[in-house]
Amino acid sequence: MNALILFEDEHLLVVHKPSGINTHKPDRFATDGIHEWLTKIRGRGILAPTGRDKNVAPTTNALSILHRLDKDTSGVMVFGKTTKANQSLAKQFETHAVTKNYLLLSATKPTRSKFRAKSHDAITEFEFVEPHDRYFLVRAQPITGKTHQIRRQAEENGFPVLGDTEYGGPPAPRLMLHAHSISFTHPATGERVTFEASVPRAFDTMDALVAAQEFRELLFDGQTNAYRLVSDAADGLPDVVVDSYAGHLLVQWQREAVPGLVERLREVCEPVAVFEQLVTRTTRTVPQPVIMEGRAPSRPSESESRPRRSVALPQRFQINENGLKFLISFGEGLSTGIFLDQRENRRRLLTLKLAGKTVLNCFAYTCAFSVAAAKAGATVTSVDLSKHYLDWGRENFRVNEIDPAGHDFVFGDVFEWLRRFGKRGETWDVVMLDPPTFSTTKKGRSFRAERDYEELEAAAMSLVKPGGMLFCSTNQRTLAADEFEAMLRRAAKGAGRVMETLEFETLPFDFRVAAGERSYLKTLWTRLA
């Protein structure tokens, strides 16, 4: 977060937008844009002021978009926080009093050292800076602010941007276009100010892993050290997923191991350890160590078959997430103990006004949602079919200095317990539903999200107090977001409940989605009358 926020005072918020994030979300079922995300975390009291004036308290004023960057363009962006700032900056942009400097790399050297490009109503000043390894560094100063202006004019003048395949550029790990600095007159002080976003390391080391790591470094600070480091084809590494847990990397091969990638991870990321597992539609193996404490165990010869020789797995270790602590293990089943893709929903729980409230967490697993709710002041009931995971959940409570004795941990089938709770007339202020896409109980009862989620929602609604909230989540890829929402609406109608509010959330930024794909995670928060 400290790397992302360049400056904030009572009038302005200046950020370093990573490549691969929209300015705003293109539709309601898409991942947030930088504007929506910043608005949410500021409104929930997460974002502290930074910059020159650290005494300014964070406000919940709406952020105004004063200019936009393409999804794949990185660099400095300015948001307005007050009417005075919005009016001042709007006039400065309109009169071209704002100076914007971009840097780009091209595989082709411009034929002129400095010139002004004009096309229709778009004007950009280009200047060749210097050779840059095998490429050429160019500075661009847009006078106007038209969509894809720099990218289009660079192509029209024979030096398309690296990574800009839409406008004739050769492939690259990312779009090599960066909004390096912006200068304008501060709306309150009248001083000329300049804000600068550091040049991406990927400009110097054109490598998919470097670009992936740099993207995450802008999003996370010491408050959170567990995230998705490589997200398949969206990070230029098809069929590969890498999650980082406090420097312990878990590589998931979705087809087969990529030769040399583990060694490259060690060079670029300097991990504490590296583990790997095979994760396909039909197979999920137990994580196995490849590098332990920076040292690689002996690898088998090509004639040897997997798996490798057994190596002692580490005990549970701690990660940090938005100030919470969770215990992780690579040696206790097929999963690690936490679902990182639910980070933003745990953040939301953490910041709700839950003091004196009650929360029911169904399919609790290791109780990560429960910990967030308890930290916010709620009394939590966690239900799961595994005593082992509930015990793990109690340990998560303890590492967060929360006494598990003040909360309930219920072992058994969620559907059966929902019926029991209903017969007893028990209700909660918040009910959380995050079931597996498919499961079978010991009594043979099966659950399929596409088939049974509506029944689950209806059963849970009877346990939500008037004015309380129901959270529903699924990672079923074949269940479309609009149909998932329709299921919830049908369940509410059948249960005789009115949804006062309904909000959709999906994957956090580090779970990047390749072009043309939709997010697999779909979550809904509804307040029931």
Coordinates of C-alpha atoms in Angstrom, one line a residue:
M1 CA 0.0 0.0 0.0
N2 CA 2.8 2.4 0.8
A3 CA 4.2 1.9 -2.7
L4 CA 0.8 2.4 -4.3
I5 CA 0.0 5.7 -2.6
L6 CA 2.3 8.5 -3.7
F7 CA 0.6 11.4 -1.9
E8 CA -2.6 12.3 -0.1
D9 CA -3.9 15.5 1.5
E10 CA -7.4 16.8 2.1
H11 CA -7.8 17.7 -1.6
L12 CA -5.9 15.1 -3.6
L13 CA -5.1 11.4 -3.7
V14 CA -2.1 10.5 -6.0
V15 CA -1.4 6.8 -6.8
H16 CA 0.9 4.6 -8.8
K17 CA -1.5 2.5 -10.8
P18 CA -0.1 -1.0 -11.7
S19 CA -0.3 -2.2 -15.2
G20 CA -3.3 -4.6 -15.6
I21 CA -5.8 -2.7 -13.5
N22 CA -8.7 -0.7 -15.0
T23 CA -9.3 2.9 -14.0
H24 CA -12.9 1.8 -13.2
K25 CA -14.7 -1.6 -13.6
P26 CA -16.2 -2.2 -17.1
D27 CA -19.3 -3.9 -15.7
R28 CA -20.8 -4.8 -12.4
F29 CA -19.6 -8.4 -12.4
A30 CA -16.0 -7.5 -13.3
T31 CA -13.1 -7.0 -10.9
D32 CA -13.0 -3.6 -9.4
G33 CA -11.1 -0.8 -11.1
I34 CA -8.5 1.2 -9.1
H35 CA -11.2 3.9 -8.4
E36 CA -13.8 1.5 -6.9
W37 CA -11.2 -0.3 -4.8
L38 CA -9.7 2.9 -3.4
T39 CA -13.2 4.2 -2.7
K40 CA -14.1 1.1 -0.7
I41 CA -10.9 0.8 1.4
R42 CA -11.0 4.5 2.2
G43 CA -14.6 4.4 3.2
R44 CA -13.8 1.4 5.4
G45 CA -11.0 3.3 7.2
I46 CA -8.2 1.2 5.8
L47 CA -6.2 3.8 3.9
A48 CA -4.2 6.1 6.1
P49 CA -3.0 9.5 4.7
T50 CA 0.5 9.6 3.3
G51 CA 2.7 12.2 1.7
R52 CA 3.7 15.7 2.9
D53 CA 0.9 16.2 5.4
K54 CA 0.6 13.2 7.6
N55 CA -1.7 15.0 10.1
V56 CA -4.7 15.0 7.7
A57 CA -7.2 12.5 8.8
P58 CA -8.6 10.1 6.1
T59 CA -12.0 11.1 4.8
T60 CA -14.9 9.3 3.2
N61 CA -15.4 11.9 0.5
A62 CA -16.0 10.3 -2.9
L63 CA -13.0 10.1 -5.2
S64 CA -13.4 11.9 -8.5
I65 CA -11.7 10.6 -11.6
L66 CA -9.9 13.5 -13.2
H67 CA -8.1 11.6 -15.9
R68 CA -7.8 7.9 -17.0
L69 CA -5.1 5.4 -17.8
D70 CA -5.6 2.4 -20.0
K71 CA -5.9 -0.9 -18.1
D72 CA -2.4 -2.0 -19.2
T73 CA -0.7 1.4 -18.7
S74 CA 1.0 1.9 -15.4
G75 CA 1.9 5.1 -13.6
V76 CA 0.8 8.2 -11.8
M77 CA -2.9 9.0 -11.4
V78 CA -4.6 11.8 -9.5
F79 CA -8.0 11.7 -7.9
G80 CA -9.9 14.7 -6.6
K81 CA -11.4 14.6 -3.0
T82 CA -13.1 18.0 -2.8
T83 CA -15.2 20.2 -5.1
K84 CA -12.4 22.8 -5.1
A85 CA -9.9 20.3 -6.3
N86 CA -12.2 18.8 -8.9
Q87 CA -13.1 22.3 -10.4
S88 CA -9.4 23.4 -10.4
L89 CA -8.0 20.3 -12.0
A90 CA -10.8 20.0 -14.5
K91 CA -10.0 23.6 -15.7
Q92 CA -6.3 22.8 -15.8
F93 CA -6.8 19.7 -17.9
E94 CA -9.2 21.6 -20.2
T95 CA -6.7 24.4 -20.8
H96 CA -3.7 22.0 -21.1
A97 CA -2.1 23.4 -18.0
V98 CA -1.4 19.9 -16.7
T99 CA 1.9 18.4 -17.9
K100 CA 1.9 14.6 -18.3
N101 CA 5.1 12.8 -19.1
Y102 CA 5.1 9.1 -20.3
L103 CA 7.9 6.7 -21.1
L104 CA 7.6 3.9 -23.6
L105 CA 9.8 1.3 -25.1
S106 CA 9.8 0.3 -28.7
A107 CA 11.6 -2.2 -30.8
T108 CA 11.9 0.4 -33.5
K109 CA 13.9 3.7 -33.2
P110 CA 11.9 6.8 -34.1
T111 CA 13.1 8.5 -37.3
R112 CA 13.0 11.9 -35.7
S113 CA 14.6 12.9 -32.4
K114 CA 11.7 15.2 -31.3
F115 CA 8.4 16.0 -33.0
R116 CA 4.8 16.7 -32.5
A117 CA 2.3 14.1 -33.7
K118 CA -1.2 15.2 -34.8
S119 CA -4.1 13.0 -35.8
H120 CA -7.7 14.2 -35.8
D121 CA -8.0 16.1 -32.5
A122 CA -5.2 14.3 -30.7
I123 CA -1.7 15.9 -30.1
T124 CA 1.3 14.3 -28.6
E125 CA 4.9 15.5 -28.4
F126 CA 7.4 12.6 -28.7
E127 CA 11.1 12.7 -28.0
F128 CA 13.7 9.9 -28.5
V129 CA 15.6 9.5 -25.3
E130 CA 18.2 6.8 -25.7
P131 CA 18.9 3.2 -26.8
H132 CA 17.7 0.8 -24.1
D133 CA 19.4 -2.6 -24.4
R134 CA 17.9 -4.0 -27.7
Y135 CA 15.1 -1.4 -27.6
F136 CA 14.6 2.3 -27.7
L137 CA 13.3 4.6 -24.9
V138 CA 10.9 7.4 -25.9
R139 CA 9.3 10.1 -23.9
A140 CA 5.7 11.1 -24.8
Q141 CA 3.9 14.2 -23.6
P142 CA 0.2 14.2 -24.5
I143 CA -1.2 17.6 -25.0
T144 CA -4.8 16.3 -25.4
G145 CA -6.2 13.3 -23.6
K146 CA -7.9 11.0 -26.1
T147 CA -8.4 7.3 -25.8
H148 CA -5.2 5.2 -26.7
Q149 CA -3.7 8.5 -28.0
I150 CA 0.0 7.7 -27.4
R151 CA -0.4 4.1 -28.5
R152 CA -2.1 4.9 -31.7
Q153 CA 0.2 7.7 -32.7
A154 CA 3.3 5.7 -31.8
E155 CA 2.1 3.0 -34.3
E156 CA 1.2 5.7 -36.9
N157 CA 4.7 7.0 -36.7
G158 CA 6.5 3.7 -37.0
F159 CA 7.5 2.9 -33.4
P160 CA 4.7 0.9 -31.8
V161 CA 4.9 0.3 -28.1
L162 CA 6.4 -3.1 -26.9
G163 CA 3.7 -5.4 -25.7
D164 CA 0.9 -3.4 -27.5
T165 CA -0.2 -6.1 -29.9
E166 CA -3.5 -4.2 -30.5
Y167 CA -1.5 -1.4 -32.2
G168 CA 1.3 -3.3 -34.0
G169 CA 3.7 -3.8 -31.1
P170 CA 5.6 -7.1 -30.6
P171 CA 4.7 -9.3 -27.6
A172 CA 6.2 -8.4 -24.2
P173 CA 5.6 -9.4 -20.6
R174 CA 3.5 -6.2 -20.2
L175 CA 2.6 -3.0 -22.1
M176 CA 5.8 -1.0 -22.0
L177 CA 4.0 2.3 -21.5
H178 CA 4.3 4.2 -18.2
A179 CA 2.8 7.5 -17.0
H180 CA 6.1 8.7 -15.3
S181 CA 5.1 12.1 -13.9
I182 CA 2.3 14.7 -13.8
S183 CA 2.6 18.4 -12.9
F184 CA -0.1 20.9 -12.2
T185 CA -1.0 23.8 -9.8
H186 CA -2.2 22.6 -6.4
P187 CA -5.8 23.6 -6.0
A188 CA -5.4 24.9 -2.5
T189 CA -1.8 26.2 -2.2
G190 CA -1.4 27.6 -5.7
E191 CA 2.1 26.0 -5.9
R192 CA 3.2 24.0 -9.0
V193 CA 3.6 20.4 -7.8
T194 CA 5.0 17.3 -9.6
F195 CA 4.3 13.7 -8.7
E196 CA 6.3 10.8 -10.1
A197 CA 5.9 7.1 -10.3
S198 CA 9.1 5.2 -10.5
V199 CA 10.1 3.5 -13.8
P200 CA 9.0 -0.1 -13.8
R201 CA 11.8 -2.7 -13.3
A202 CA 10.3 -4.6 -16.2
F203 CA 11.6 -1.9 -18.5
D204 CA 15.1 -3.1 -17.6
T205 CA 14.4 -6.8 -17.0
M206 CA 11.8 -7.8 -19.6
D207 CA 10.7 -11.0 -17.8
A208 CA 7.2 -12.2 -17.0
L209 CA 8.2 -13.1 -13.4
V210 CA 9.7 -9.6 -12.8
A211 CA 6.5 -8.0 -14.2
A212 CA 4.3 -10.2 -12.0
Q213 CA 6.3 -9.5 -8.9
E214 CA 6.4 -5.8 -9.5
F215 CA 2.6 -5.7 -9.9
R216 CA 2.1 -7.3 -6.5
E217 CA 4.7 -5.1 -4.8
L218 CA 2.5 -2.1 -5.5
L219 CA -0.5 -3.7 -3.8
F220 CA 0.9 -5.1 -0.6
D221 CA 2.9 -4.0 2.4
G222 CA 3.8 -5.6 5.7
Q223 CA 0.1 -5.8 6.6
T224 CA -0.4 -8.5 4.0
N225 CA 2.4 -10.9 2.9
A226 CA 0.3 -13.7 1.3
Y227 CA -1.0 -13.3 -2.2
R228 CA -1.1 -14.8 -5.7
L229 CA 2.2 -14.1 -7.3
V230 CA 1.6 -15.7 -10.8
S231 CA -1.9 -16.0 -12.1
D232 CA -1.7 -18.3 -15.1
A233 CA -1.9 -16.8 -18.6
A234 CA -2.8 -13.4 -17.2
D235 CA 0.8 -13.1 -16.0
G236 CA 2.3 -14.6 -19.2
L237 CA 2.7 -18.1 -17.8
P238 CA -0.1 -20.4 -19.0
D239 CA -1.0 -23.4 -16.9
V240 CA 1.1 -22.1 -13.9
V241 CA -0.2 -20.6 -10.6
V242 CA 2.2 -19.5 -7.9
D243 CA 1.0 -18.4 -4.4
S244 CA 3.3 -16.7 -2.0
Y245 CA 2.8 -17.3 1.8
A246 CA 5.3 -15.0 3.6
G247 CA 8.0 -15.9 1.1
H248 CA 7.0 -19.7 0.9
L249 CA 6.1 -20.2 -2.7
L250 CA 3.6 -22.9 -3.7
V251 CA 3.8 -23.7 -7.4
Q252 CA 0.7 -25.3 -8.9
W253 CA 1.3 -27.0 -12.3
Q254 CA -2.0 -27.2 -14.1
R255 CA -0.6 -29.4 -16.9
E256 CA 3.1 -30.2 -16.3
A257 CA 6.2 -28.7 -14.8
V258 CA 7.8 -25.9 -16.8
P259 CA 11.5 -26.5 -17.1
G260 CA 13.7 -23.9 -15.4
L261 CA 10.8 -22.0 -13.8
V262 CA 11.5 -23.0 -10.2
E263 CA 15.1 -21.9 -10.6
R264 CA 13.9 -18.6 -12.1
L265 CA 11.6 -18.1 -9.1
R266 CA 14.5 -18.6 -6.8
E267 CA 16.5 -15.9 -8.7
V268 CA 13.8 -13.3 -9.0
C269 CA 11.8 -13.8 -5.8
E270 CA 14.5 -15.0 -3.4
P271 CA 11.9 -17.3 -1.6
V272 CA 12.2 -18.9 1.8
A273 CA 11.1 -22.2 0.2
V274 CA 9.4 -23.5 -2.9
F275 CA 6.8 -26.2 -3.0
E276 CA 5.0 -27.7 -5.9
Q277 CA 1.8 -29.7 -6.6
L278 CA -0.1 -30.9 -9.6
V279 CA -3.6 -29.4 -9.9
T280 CA -5.7 -30.4 -12.8
R281 CA -9.5 -31.0 -13.2
T282 CA -9.1 -34.6 -12.0
T283 CA -5.9 -34.6 -9.9
R284 CA -4.7 -32.6 -6.9
T285 CA -1.5 -33.9 -5.3
V286 CA -0.1 -33.0 -1.9
P287 CA 2.5 -30.2 -2.0
Q288 CA 6.1 -31.4 -2.2
P289 CA 9.2 -29.3 -1.4
V290 CA 11.5 -28.4 -4.2
I291 CA 13.6 -25.8 -2.4
M292 CA 13.8 -25.7 1.4
E293 CA 15.2 -22.6 3.1
G294 CA 16.8 -21.6 -0.2
R295 CA 18.4 -25.1 -0.8
A296 CA 17.1 -27.5 -3.4
P297 CA 16.8 -31.2 -2.5
S298 CA 18.4 -33.7 -4.9
R299 CA 16.3 -33.9 -8.1
P300 CA 15.7 -37.3 -9.7
S301 CA 17.3 -38.2 -13.0
E302 CA 15.2 -38.1 -16.1
S303 CA 14.6 -41.8 -15.9
E304 CA 13.1 -41.5 -12.4
S305 CA 9.4 -40.9 -12.1
R306 CA 7.6 -38.5 -9.7
P307 CA 7.0 -38.1 -6.8
R308 CA 10.4 -37.3 -5.4
R309 CA 11.9 -38.7 -2.3
S310 CA 10.0 -37.7 0.8
V311 CA 11.4 -34.5 2.5
A312 CA 10.3 -33.4 5.9
L313 CA 7.6 -30.7 5.7
P314 CA 7.7 -27.6 7.9
Q315 CA 5.3 -27.1 10.8
R316 CA 2.6 -24.5 10.5
F317 CA 3.9 -21.0 9.9
Q318 CA 2.3 -17.6 10.1
I319 CA 1.2 -15.2 7.4
N320 CA -0.2 -11.7 7.7
E321 CA -3.4 -10.4 6.0
N322 CA -4.7 -6.9 6.6
G323 CA -3.3 -7.0 10.1
L324 CA -4.7 -10.4 10.9
K325 CA -2.6 -13.6 11.4
F326 CA -3.3 -17.0 10.0
L327 CA -1.5 -20.4 10.3
I328 CA -0.5 -22.1 7.1
S329 CA 0.7 -25.6 6.4
F330 CA 1.9 -27.4 3.2
G331 CA 1.7 -30.8 4.9
E332 CA -1.8 -31.1 6.2
G333 CA -4.0 -32.0 3.2
L334 CA -4.4 -30.7 -0.3
S335 CA -4.9 -27.1 0.7
T336 CA -2.8 -24.7 2.8
G337 CA -5.3 -23.6 5.4
I338 CA -6.6 -20.4 3.8
F339 CA -8.3 -19.3 0.5
L340 CA -6.4 -16.2 -0.5
D341 CA -9.0 -15.2 -3.1
Q342 CA -11.4 -14.3 -0.2
R343 CA -9.1 -11.6 1.1
E344 CA -11.3 -8.6 0.3
N345 CA -14.4 -10.2 1.9
R346 CA -12.4 -10.8 5.1
R347 CA -11.3 -7.2 4.9
R348 CA -15.0 -6.2 4.7
L349 CA -15.9 -8.3 7.7
L350 CA -12.9 -6.8 9.6
T351 CA -14.3 -3.3 9.1
L352 CA -18.0 -3.9 9.6
K353 CA -19.5 -2.6 12.9
L354 CA -19.8 -6.0 14.5
A355 CA -19.3 -5.1 18.2
G356 CA -22.0 -7.0 20.1
K357 CA -23.2 -8.7 16.9
T358 CA -23.4 -12.4 16.1
V359 CA -22.0 -14.2 13.1
L360 CA -22.7 -17.7 11.8
N361 CA -19.9 -19.0 9.5
C362 CA -21.0 -22.1 7.6
F363 CA -18.4 -24.4 5.9
A364 CA -15.9 -22.6 8.2
Y365 CA -12.8 -24.6 7.2
T366 CA -10.0 -23.1 9.3
C367 CA -12.2 -20.2 10.4
A368 CA -10.6 -17.3 8.5
F369 CA -13.9 -15.5 8.1
S370 CA -14.6 -16.2 11.8
V371 CA -11.3 -14.6 12.9
A372 CA -12.0 -11.5 10.9
A373 CA -15.6 -11.2 12.4
A374 CA -14.3 -11.9 15.9
K375 CA -11.6 -9.3 15.6
A376 CA -14.3 -6.8 14.6
G377 CA -16.1 -7.6 17.9
A378 CA -18.6 -10.3 16.9
T379 CA -19.4 -13.5 18.7
V380 CA -19.0 -16.2 16.1
T381 CA -20.4 -19.7 15.5
S382 CA -18.2 -21.7 13.1
V383 CA -19.7 -24.9 11.5
D384 CA -17.6 -27.5 9.6
L385 CA -17.6 -31.2 8.9
S386 CA -14.0 -31.5 10.0
K387 CA -12.9 -31.5 13.6
H388 CA -9.3 -31.1 12.5
Y389 CA -10.0 -27.9 10.6
L390 CA -12.1 -26.5 13.5
D391 CA -9.2 -27.2 15.9
W392 CA -6.9 -25.4 13.3
G393 CA -9.5 -22.5 13.5
R394 CA -9.1 -22.3 17.2
E395 CA -5.4 -21.9 16.8
N396 CA -6.0 -19.1 14.3
F397 CA -8.1 -17.4 17.0
R398 CA -5.3 -17.8 19.5
V399 CA -2.5 -16.3 17.3
N400 CA -4.8 -13.3 16.9
E401 CA -5.1 -13.1 20.7
I402 CA -8.7 -14.0 20.6
D403 CA -9.9 -16.5 23.2
P404 CA -11.7 -19.3 21.3
A405 CA -13.7 -20.1 24.5
G406 CA -15.8 -17.1 23.8
H407 CA -17.0 -18.5 20.5
D408 CA -18.7 -21.7 19.3
F409 CA -17.1 -24.3 17.1
V410 CA -19.8 -26.8 15.8
F411 CA -18.8 -30.1 14.2
G412 CA -21.2 -31.6 11.6
D413 CA -23.1 -31.3 8.3
V414 CA -24.1 -27.7 7.7
F415 CA -27.5 -28.6 6.2
E416 CA -28.4 -30.6 9.3
W417 CA -27.3 -27.8 11.6
L418 CA -29.2 -25.2 9.6
R419 CA -32.4 -27.3 10.2
R420 CA -31.5 -27.6 13.9
F421 CA -30.8 -23.9 14.3
G422 CA -34.1 -23.2 12.5
K423 CA -36.1 -25.4 14.8
R424 CA -34.5 -23.8 17.9
G425 CA -35.4 -20.3 16.5
E426 CA -31.8 -19.2 16.6
T427 CA -30.8 -16.2 14.4
W428 CA -27.6 -14.3 13.7
D429 CA -26.8 -10.8 12.5
V430 CA -24.5 -12.1 9.7
V431 CA -24.6 -15.5 8.1
M432 CA -21.7 -16.6 5.9
L433 CA -22.0 -19.3 3.1
D434 CA -18.9 -20.4 1.3
P435 CA -19.5 -24.0 0.4
P436 CA -17.3 -26.2 -1.8
T437 CA -18.5 -26.6 -5.4
F438 CA -19.0 -30.3 -4.7
S439 CA -19.0 -32.3 -1.5
T440 CA -20.4 -35.5 -0.1
T441 CA -21.2 -36.0 3.6
K442 CA -20.5 -39.3 5.5
K443 CA -24.2 -40.0 5.2
G444 CA -24.0 -39.9 1.5
R445 CA -25.6 -36.5 1.0
S446 CA -24.1 -34.6 -2.0
F447 CA -24.0 -30.9 -2.7
R448 CA -23.5 -29.4 -6.1
A449 CA -23.4 -25.6 -6.3
E450 CA -25.2 -25.3 -9.6
R451 CA -28.0 -27.6 -8.3
D452 CA -28.3 -27.0 -4.6
Y453 CA -27.1 -23.5 -3.8
E454 CA -30.6 -21.9 -4.0
E455 CA -31.9 -24.4 -1.4
L456 CA -28.9 -23.6 0.9
E457 CA -29.6 -19.9 0.6
A458 CA -33.2 -20.3 1.4
A459 CA -32.4 -22.3 4.5
A460 CA -29.8 -19.8 5.7
M461 CA -32.1 -16.8 5.2
S462 CA -34.4 -18.0 8.0
L463 CA -31.5 -17.6 10.3
V464 CA -30.7 -14.0 9.4
K465 CA -32.1 -11.4 11.8
P466 CA -34.2 -8.6 10.3
G467 CA -31.7 -6.0 9.0
G468 CA -28.9 -8.6 9.1
M469 CA -26.7 -9.7 6.3
L470 CA -26.2 -12.9 4.2
F471 CA -23.0 -13.6 2.4
C472 CA -23.0 -16.1 -0.5
S473 CA -19.9 -17.2 -2.3
T474 CA -19.1 -19.8 -5.0
N475 CA -16.1 -20.6 -7.2
Q476 CA -18.1 -22.8 -9.6
R477 CA -16.7 -21.7 -12.9
T478 CA -19.7 -22.9 -15.0
L479 CA -22.2 -20.9 -12.9
A480 CA -22.5 -17.5 -14.4
A481 CA -22.6 -14.4 -12.2
D482 CA -26.0 -13.3 -13.3
E483 CA -27.5 -16.7 -12.7
F484 CA -25.9 -16.9 -9.3
E485 CA -27.6 -13.6 -8.5
A486 CA -30.8 -14.9 -9.9
M487 CA -30.6 -17.9 -7.6
L488 CA -30.3 -15.6 -4.6
R489 CA -33.3 -13.5 -5.7
R490 CA -35.4 -16.7 -6.1
A491 CA -34.3 -17.9 -2.7
A492 CA -35.3 -14.6 -1.1
K493 CA -38.7 -14.7 -2.8
G494 CA -39.3 -18.3 -1.7
A495 CA -38.2 -17.5 1.9
G496 CA -40.4 -14.4 2.0
R497 CA -37.4 -12.1 2.6
V498 CA -36.8 -8.7 1.1
M499 CA -33.3 -7.8 -0.1
E500 CA -32.7 -4.2 0.9
T501 CA -29.2 -4.0 -0.6
L502 CA -27.2 -6.3 -2.9
E503 CA -23.5 -6.0 -3.6
F504 CA -21.4 -8.1 -5.9
E505 CA -17.7 -8.8 -5.3
T506 CA -15.2 -11.0 -7.1
L507 CA -11.5 -11.7 -7.2
P508 CA -8.9 -9.3 -5.7
F509 CA -6.3 -7.7 -8.1
D510 CA -3.6 -10.3 -7.6
F511 CA -5.9 -13.0 -9.0
R512 CA -5.5 -11.6 -12.5
V513 CA -7.8 -12.9 -15.2
A514 CA -6.6 -13.3 -18.8
A515 CA -8.2 -11.3 -21.6
G516 CA -11.6 -12.8 -22.7
E517 CA -12.0 -14.8 -19.4
R518 CA -14.4 -14.1 -16.5
S519 CA -13.6 -14.3 -12.8
Y520 CA -14.4 -17.7 -11.3
L521 CA -15.2 -16.3 -7.9
K522 CA -18.6 -14.8 -7.4
T523 CA -19.7 -13.4 -4.0
L524 CA -22.9 -11.5 -3.0
W525 CA -23.6 -9.5 0.1
T526 CA -27.3 -8.8 0.8
R527 CA -29.0 -7.0 3.7
L528 CA -32.4 -8.7 4.5
A529 CA -35.4 -6.9 5.8

